[in-house]
JSON list of C-alpha atoms in Angstrom, two decimals:
[
{"chain": "A", "resi": 588, "resn": "UNK", "atom": "CA", "xyz": [105.96, 41.42, 48.51]},
{"chain": "A", "resi": 589, "resn": "UNK", "atom": "CA", "xyz": [109.10, 39.26, 48.80]},
{"chain": "A", "resi": 590, "resn": "UNK", "atom": "CA", "xyz": [111.38, 39.42, 45.87]},
{"chain": "A", "resi": 591, "resn": "UNK", "atom": "CA", "xyz": [111.84, 36.05, 44.25]},
{"chain": "A", "resi": 592, "resn": "UNK", "atom": "CA", "xyz": [115.45, 34.84, 44.39]},
{"chain": "A", "resi": 593, "resn": "UNK", "atom": "CA", "xyz": [116.64, 32.49, 41.64]},
{"chain": "A", "resi": 594, "resn": "UNK", "atom": "CA", "xyz": [119.48, 30.12, 42.01]},
{"chain": "A", "resi": 595, "resn": "UNK", "atom": "CA", "xyz": [122.84, 31.15, 40.98]},
{"chain": "A", "resi": 596, "resn": "UNK", "atom": "CA", "xyz": [125.39, 29.22, 38.92]},
{"chain": "A", "resi": 597, "resn": "UNK", "atom": "CA", "xyz": [129.21, 30.09, 38.52]},
{"chain": "A", "resi": 598, "resn": "UNK", "atom": "CA", "xyz": [130.58, 29.56, 34.95]},
{"chain": "A", "resi": 599, "resn": "UNK", "atom": "CA", "xyz": [134.13, 30.23, 33.92]},
{"chain": "A", "resi": 600, "resn": "UNK", "atom": "CA", "xyz": [134.45, 32.60, 31.14]},
{"chain": "A", "resi": 601, "resn": "UNK", "atom": "CA", "xyz": [135.87, 31.18, 27.86]},
{"chain": "A", "resi": 602, "resn": "UNK", "atom": "CA", "xyz": [138.97, 33.54, 27.46]},
{"chain": "A", "resi": 603, "resn": "UNK", "atom": "CA", "xyz": [140.24, 32.76, 31.04]},
{"chain": "A", "resi": 604, "resn": "UNK", "atom": "CA", "xyz": [143.66, 31.20, 31.57]},
{"chain": "A", "resi": 605, "resn": "UNK", "atom": "CA", "xyz": [143.00, 27.91, 32.97]},
{"chain": "A", "resi": 606, "resn": "UNK", "atom": "CA", "xyz": [146.62, 26.60, 32.48]},
{"chain": "A", "resi": 607, "resn": "UNK", "atom": "CA", "xyz": [146.28, 26.28, 28.69]},
{"chain": "A", "resi": 608, "resn": "UNK", "atom": "CA", "xyz": [149.02, 27.99, 26.94]},
{"chain": "A", "resi": 609, "resn": "UNK", "atom": "CA", "xyz": [148.31, 30.98, 24.50]},
{"chain": "A", "resi": 610, "resn": "UNK", "atom": "CA", "xyz": [145.72, 32.75, 26.40]},
{"chain": "A", "resi": 611, "resn": "UNK", "atom": "CA", "xyz": [146.50, 35.92, 27.80]},
{"chain": "A", "resi": 612, "resn": "UNK", "atom": "CA", "xyz": [146.08, 36.90, 31.47]},
{"chain": "A", "resi": 613, "resn": "UNK", "atom": "CA", "xyz": [147.51, 35.86, 34.74]},
{"chain": "A", "resi": 614, "resn": "UNK", "atom": "CA", "xyz": [146.62, 32.54, 36.68]},
{"chain": "A", "resi": 615, "resn": "UNK", "atom": "CA", "xyz": [143.53, 34.05, 37.95]},
{"chain": "A", "resi": 616, "resn": "UNK", "atom": "CA", "xyz": [140.27, 32.43, 36.75]},
{"chain": "A", "resi": 617, "resn": "UNK", "atom": "CA", "xyz": [137.33, 34.67, 36.18]},
{"chain": "A", "resi": 618, "resn": "UNK", "atom": "CA", "xyz": [133.95, 33.53, 36.79]},
{"chain": "A", "resi": 619, "resn": "UNK", "atom": "CA", "xyz": [130.56, 35.03, 35.77]},
{"chain": "A", "resi": 620, "resn": "UNK", "atom": "CA", "xyz": [127.19, 34.66, 37.57]},
{"chain": "A", "resi": 621, "resn": "UNK", "atom": "CA", "xyz": [124.44, 33.33, 35.59]},
{"chain": "A", "resi": 622, "resn": "UNK", "atom": "CA", "xyz": [120.95, 33.59, 36.89]},
{"chain": "A", "resi": 623, "resn": "UNK", "atom": "CA", "xyz": [118.83, 30.59, 36.13]},
{"chain": "A", "resi": 624, "resn": "UNK", "atom": "CA", "xyz": [115.43, 31.89, 35.83]},
{"chain": "A", "resi": 625, "resn": "UNK", "atom": "CA", "xyz": [112.76, 29.25, 35.72]},
{"chain": "A", "resi": 626, "resn": "UNK", "atom": "CA", "xyz": [109.64, 30.44, 34.07]},
{"chain": "A", "resi": 627, "resn": "UNK", "atom": "CA", "xyz": [106.84, 31.26, 36.59]},
{"chain": "A", "resi": 628, "resn": "UNK", "atom": "CA", "xyz": [104.01, 28.48, 36.41]},
{"chain": "A", "resi": 629, "resn": "UNK", "atom": "CA", "xyz": [100.87, 29.58, 34.72]},
{"chain": "A", "resi": 630, "resn": "UNK", "atom": "CA", "xyz": [97.62, 29.22, 36.33]},
{"chain": "A", "resi": 631, "resn": "UNK", "atom": "CA", "xyz": [95.16, 29.55, 33.20]},
{"chain": "A", "resi": 632, "resn": "UNK", "atom": "CA", "xyz": [92.45, 31.46, 35.04]},
{"chain": "A", "resi": 633, "resn": "UNK", "atom": "CA", "xyz": [91.15, 33.48, 32.12]},
{"chain": "A", "resi": 634, "resn": "UNK", "atom": "CA", "xyz": [90.63, 30.29, 30.18]},
{"chain": "A", "resi": 635, "resn": "UNK", "atom": "CA", "xyz": [89.01, 28.50, 32.96]},
{"chain": "A", "resi": 636, "resn": "UNK", "atom": "CA", "xyz": [86.45, 31.19, 33.33]},
{"chain": "A", "resi": 637, "resn": "UNK", "atom": "CA", "xyz": [85.84, 31.10, 29.64]},
{"chain": "A", "resi": 638, "resn": "UNK", "atom": "CA", "xyz": [85.13, 27.38, 30.00]},
{"chain": "A", "resi": 639, "resn": "UNK", "atom": "CA", "xyz": [82.83, 27.88, 32.99]},
{"chain": "A", "resi": 640, "resn": "UNK", "atom": "CA", "xyz": [80.76, 30.59, 31.14]},
{"chain": "A", "resi": 641, "resn": "UNK", "atom": "CA", "xyz": [80.63, 28.96, 27.60]},
{"chain": "A", "resi": 642, "resn": "UNK", "atom": "CA", "xyz": [79.46, 25.46, 27.48]},
{"chain": "A", "resi": 643, "resn": "UNK", "atom": "CA", "xyz": [81.13, 23.79, 30.77]},
{"chain": "A", "resi": 644, "resn": "UNK", "atom": "CA", "xyz": [80.59, 20.20, 29.51]},
{"chain": "A", "resi": 645, "resn": "UNK", "atom": "CA", "xyz": [80.69, 17.78, 32.40]},
{"chain": "A", "resi": 646, "resn": "UNK", "atom": "CA", "xyz": [81.61, 20.50, 34.83]},
{"chain": "A", "resi": 647, "resn": "UNK", "atom": "CA", "xyz": [85.13, 20.34, 33.30]},
{"chain": "A", "resi": 648, "resn": "UNK", "atom": "CA", "xyz": [85.34, 24.25, 33.31]},
{"chain": "A", "resi": 649, "resn": "UNK", "atom": "CA", "xyz": [84.35, 24.48, 37.01]},
{"chain": "A", "resi": 650, "resn": "UNK", "atom": "CA", "xyz": [86.97, 21.87, 37.86]},
{"chain": "A", "resi": 651, "resn": "UNK", "atom": "CA", "xyz": [89.63, 23.77, 35.77]},
{"chain": "A", "resi": 652, "resn": "UNK", "atom": "CA", "xyz": [88.70, 26.97, 37.66]},
{"chain": "A", "resi": 653, "resn": "UNK", "atom": "CA", "xyz": [89.24, 25.58, 40.89]},
{"chain": "A", "resi": 654, "resn": "UNK", "atom": "CA", "xyz": [92.69, 24.00, 39.91]},
{"chain": "A", "resi": 655, "resn": "UNK", "atom": "CA", "xyz": [93.45, 27.44, 38.52]},
{"chain": "A", "resi": 656, "resn": "UNK", "atom": "CA", "xyz": [92.72, 29.10, 41.69]},
{"chain": "A", "resi": 657, "resn": "UNK", "atom": "CA", "xyz": [94.85, 26.67, 43.54]},
{"chain": "A", "resi": 658, "resn": "UNK", "atom": "CA", "xyz": [97.58, 27.19, 41.30]},
{"chain": "A", "resi": 659, "resn": "UNK", "atom": "CA", "xyz": [97.38, 30.87, 41.82]},
{"chain": "A", "resi": 660, "resn": "UNK", "atom": "CA", "xyz": [97.21, 30.61, 45.65]},
{"chain": "A", "resi": 661, "resn": "UNK", "atom": "CA", "xyz": [100.36, 28.21, 45.57]},
{"chain": "A", "resi": 662, "resn": "UNK", "atom": "CA", "xyz": [102.11, 30.73, 43.33]},
{"chain": "A", "resi": 663, "resn": "UNK", "atom": "CA", "xyz": [101.50, 33.39, 45.81]},
{"chain": "A", "resi": 664, "resn": "UNK", "atom": "CA", "xyz": [102.70, 31.21, 48.68]},
{"chain": "A", "resi": 665, "resn": "UNK", "atom": "CA", "xyz": [105.88, 30.59, 46.92]},
{"chain": "A", "resi": 666, "resn": "UNK", "atom": "CA", "xyz": [105.44, 26.87, 46.19]},
{"chain": "A", "resi": 667, "resn": "UNK", "atom": "CA", "xyz": [106.19, 26.65, 42.57]},
{"chain": "A", "resi": 668, "resn": "UNK", "atom": "CA", "xyz": [106.17, 23.07, 42.22]},
{"chain": "A", "resi": 669, "resn": "UNK", "atom": "CA", "xyz": [102.58, 22.81, 43.61]},
{"chain": "A", "resi": 670, "resn": "UNK", "atom": "CA", "xyz": [101.75, 25.71, 41.40]},
{"chain": "A", "resi": 671, "resn": "UNK", "atom": "CA", "xyz": [103.10, 23.90, 38.33]},
{"chain": "A", "resi": 672, "resn": "UNK", "atom": "CA", "xyz": [101.14, 20.66, 39.33]},
{"chain": "A", "resi": 673, "resn": "UNK", "atom": "CA", "xyz": [97.89, 22.55, 39.82]},
{"chain": "A", "resi": 674, "resn": "UNK", "atom": "CA", "xyz": [98.36, 24.58, 36.75]},
{"chain": "A", "resi": 675, "resn": "UNK", "atom": "CA", "xyz": [99.34, 21.64, 34.55]},
{"chain": "A", "resi": 676, "resn": "UNK", "atom": "CA", "xyz": [96.09, 19.95, 35.84]},
{"chain": "A", "resi": 677, "resn": "UNK", "atom": "CA", "xyz": [93.90, 22.96, 35.05]},
{"chain": "A", "resi": 678, "resn": "UNK", "atom": "CA", "xyz": [95.66, 23.31, 31.52]},
{"chain": "A", "resi": 679, "resn": "UNK", "atom": "CA", "xyz": [94.51, 19.43, 30.87]},
{"chain": "A", "resi": 680, "resn": "UNK", "atom": "CA", "xyz": [91.00, 20.05, 32.10]},
{"chain": "A", "resi": 681, "resn": "UNK", "atom": "CA", "xyz": [90.63, 23.19, 30.12]},
{"chain": "A", "resi": 682, "resn": "UNK", "atom": "CA", "xyz": [91.78, 21.47, 26.89]},
{"chain": "A", "resi": 683, "resn": "UNK", "atom": "CA", "xyz": [89.25, 18.61, 27.47]},
{"chain": "A", "resi": 684, "resn": "UNK", "atom": "CA", "xyz": [86.55, 21.15, 28.20]},
{"chain": "A", "resi": 685, "resn": "UNK", "atom": "CA", "xyz": [87.33, 23.38, 25.05]},
{"chain": "A", "resi": 686, "resn": "UNK", "atom": "CA", "xyz": [87.60, 20.26, 22.89]},
{"chain": "A", "resi": 687, "resn": "UNK", "atom": "CA", "xyz": [84.22, 18.91, 24.11]},
{"chain": "A", "resi": 688, "resn": "UNK", "atom": "CA", "xyz": [82.50, 22.48, 23.79]},
{"chain": "A", "resi": 689, "resn": "UNK", "atom": "CA", "xyz": [83.68, 22.65, 20.25]},
{"chain": "A", "resi": 690, "resn": "UNK", "atom": "CA", "xyz": [82.33, 19.20, 19.67]},
{"chain": "A", "resi": 691, "resn": "UNK", "atom": "CA", "xyz": [79.14, 19.87, 21.25]},
{"chain": "A", "resi": 692, "resn": "UNK", "atom": "CA", "xyz": [78.68, 23.13, 19.21]},
{"chain": "A", "resi": 693, "resn": "UNK", "atom": "CA", "xyz": [79.43, 21.19, 15.99]},
{"chain": "A", "resi": 694, "resn": "UNK", "atom": "CA", "xyz": [76.84, 18.72, 16.82]},
{"chain": "A", "resi": 695, "resn": "UNK", "atom": "CA", "xyz": [74.28, 21.21, 17.83]},
{"chain": "A", "resi": 696, "resn": "UNK", "atom": "CA", "xyz": [74.70, 23.31, 14.59]},
{"chain": "A", "resi": 697, "resn": "UNK", "atom": "CA", "xyz": [74.67, 20.04, 12.42]},
{"chain": "A", "resi": 698, "resn": "UNK", "atom": "CA", "xyz": [71.55, 18.78, 14.16]},
{"chain": "A", "resi": 699, "resn": "UNK", "atom": "CA", "xyz": [69.78, 22.13, 13.59]},
{"chain": "A", "resi": 700, "resn": "UNK", "atom": "CA", "xyz": [70.64, 22.15, 10.04]},
{"chain": "A", "resi": 701, "resn": "UNK", "atom": "CA", "xyz": [69.42, 18.64, 9.69]},
{"chain": "A", "resi": 702, "resn": "UNK", "atom": "CA", "xyz": [66.30, 19.57, 11.29]},
{"chain": "A", "resi": 703, "resn": "UNK", "atom": "CA", "xyz": [65.61, 22.54, 9.24]},
{"chain": "A", "resi": 704, "resn": "UNK", "atom": "CA", "xyz": [66.14, 20.64, 5.94]},
{"chain": "A", "resi": 705, "resn": "UNK", "atom": "CA", "xyz": [63.75, 17.82, 7.00]},
{"chain": "A", "resi": 706, "resn": "UNK", "atom": "CA", "xyz": [61.11, 20.48, 8.19]},
{"chain": "A", "resi": 707, "resn": "UNK", "atom": "CA", "xyz": [61.48, 22.15, 4.77]},
{"chain": "A", "resi": 708, "resn": "UNK", "atom": "CA", "xyz": [61.09, 18.85, 2.98]},
{"chain": "A", "resi": 709, "resn": "UNK", "atom": "CA", "xyz": [58.05, 17.77, 5.07]},
{"chain": "A", "resi": 710, "resn": "UNK", "atom": "CA", "xyz": [56.39, 21.08, 4.29]},
{"chain": "A", "resi": 711, "resn": "UNK", "atom": "CA", "xyz": [57.08, 21.00, 0.64]},
{"chain": "A", "resi": 712, "resn": "UNK", "atom": "CA", "xyz": [55.67, 17.42, 0.63]},
{"chain": "A", "resi": 713, "resn": "UNK", "atom": "CA", "xyz": [52.54, 18.41, 2.50]},
{"chain": "A", "resi": 714, "resn": "UNK", "atom": "CA", "xyz": [51.97, 21.13, 0.13]},
{"chain": "A", "resi": 715, "resn": "UNK", "atom": "CA", "xyz": [52.17, 18.93, -2.80]},
{"chain": "A", "resi": 716, "resn": "UNK", "atom": "CA", "xyz": [50.15, 16.42, -1.34]},
{"chain": "A", "resi": 717, "resn": "UNK", "atom": "CA", "xyz": [47.15, 18.84, -0.46]},
{"chain": "A", "resi": 718, "resn": "UNK", "atom": "CA", "xyz": [47.40, 20.46, -3.83]},
{"chain": "A", "resi": 719, "resn": "UNK", "atom": "CA", "xyz": [46.97, 17.04, -5.76]},
{"chain": "A", "resi": 720, "resn": "UNK", "atom": "CA", "xyz": [44.33, 15.49, -3.30]},
{"chain": "A", "resi": 721, "resn": "UNK", "atom": "CA", "xyz": [41.98, 18.53, -2.37]},
{"chain": "A", "resi": 722, "resn": "UNK", "atom": "CA", "xyz": [41.12, 20.45, -5.68]},
{"chain": "A", "resi": 723, "resn": "UNK", "atom": "CA", "xyz": [38.73, 22.90, -3.95]},
{"chain": "A", "resi": 724, "resn": "UNK", "atom": "CA", "xyz": [41.06, 24.44, -1.66]},
{"chain": "A", "resi": 725, "resn": "UNK", "atom": "CA", "xyz": [43.79, 23.60, 0.70]}
]
């Protein structure tokens, strides 16, 4: 595996003598090397797998998984800008899939509770009707 090389930037130290009086040292300017380590792009594969397995509304979880795998492939190939692009798309699709899954879950639970309450009301109404209208059994 090739090591990742980050761009470097030379920055003069604060205490160096750049022609300003009052600083100790000679005319030599000291520099330090600072590594600018950009964060590696995220691919969101675990989140995508969760969305595929859970509800997967409108196949958004599957699309997110495809973009996540593309982001991982681009990251392994060394194309960080492509990996960021695919990872960002996968993140957006995962957000939409998670929000829609939560909404569908809430709608399903509330509809189930509504049906149970209505059936309970219908059964109690039917019992009252049969008790009052059929005196010899029911």
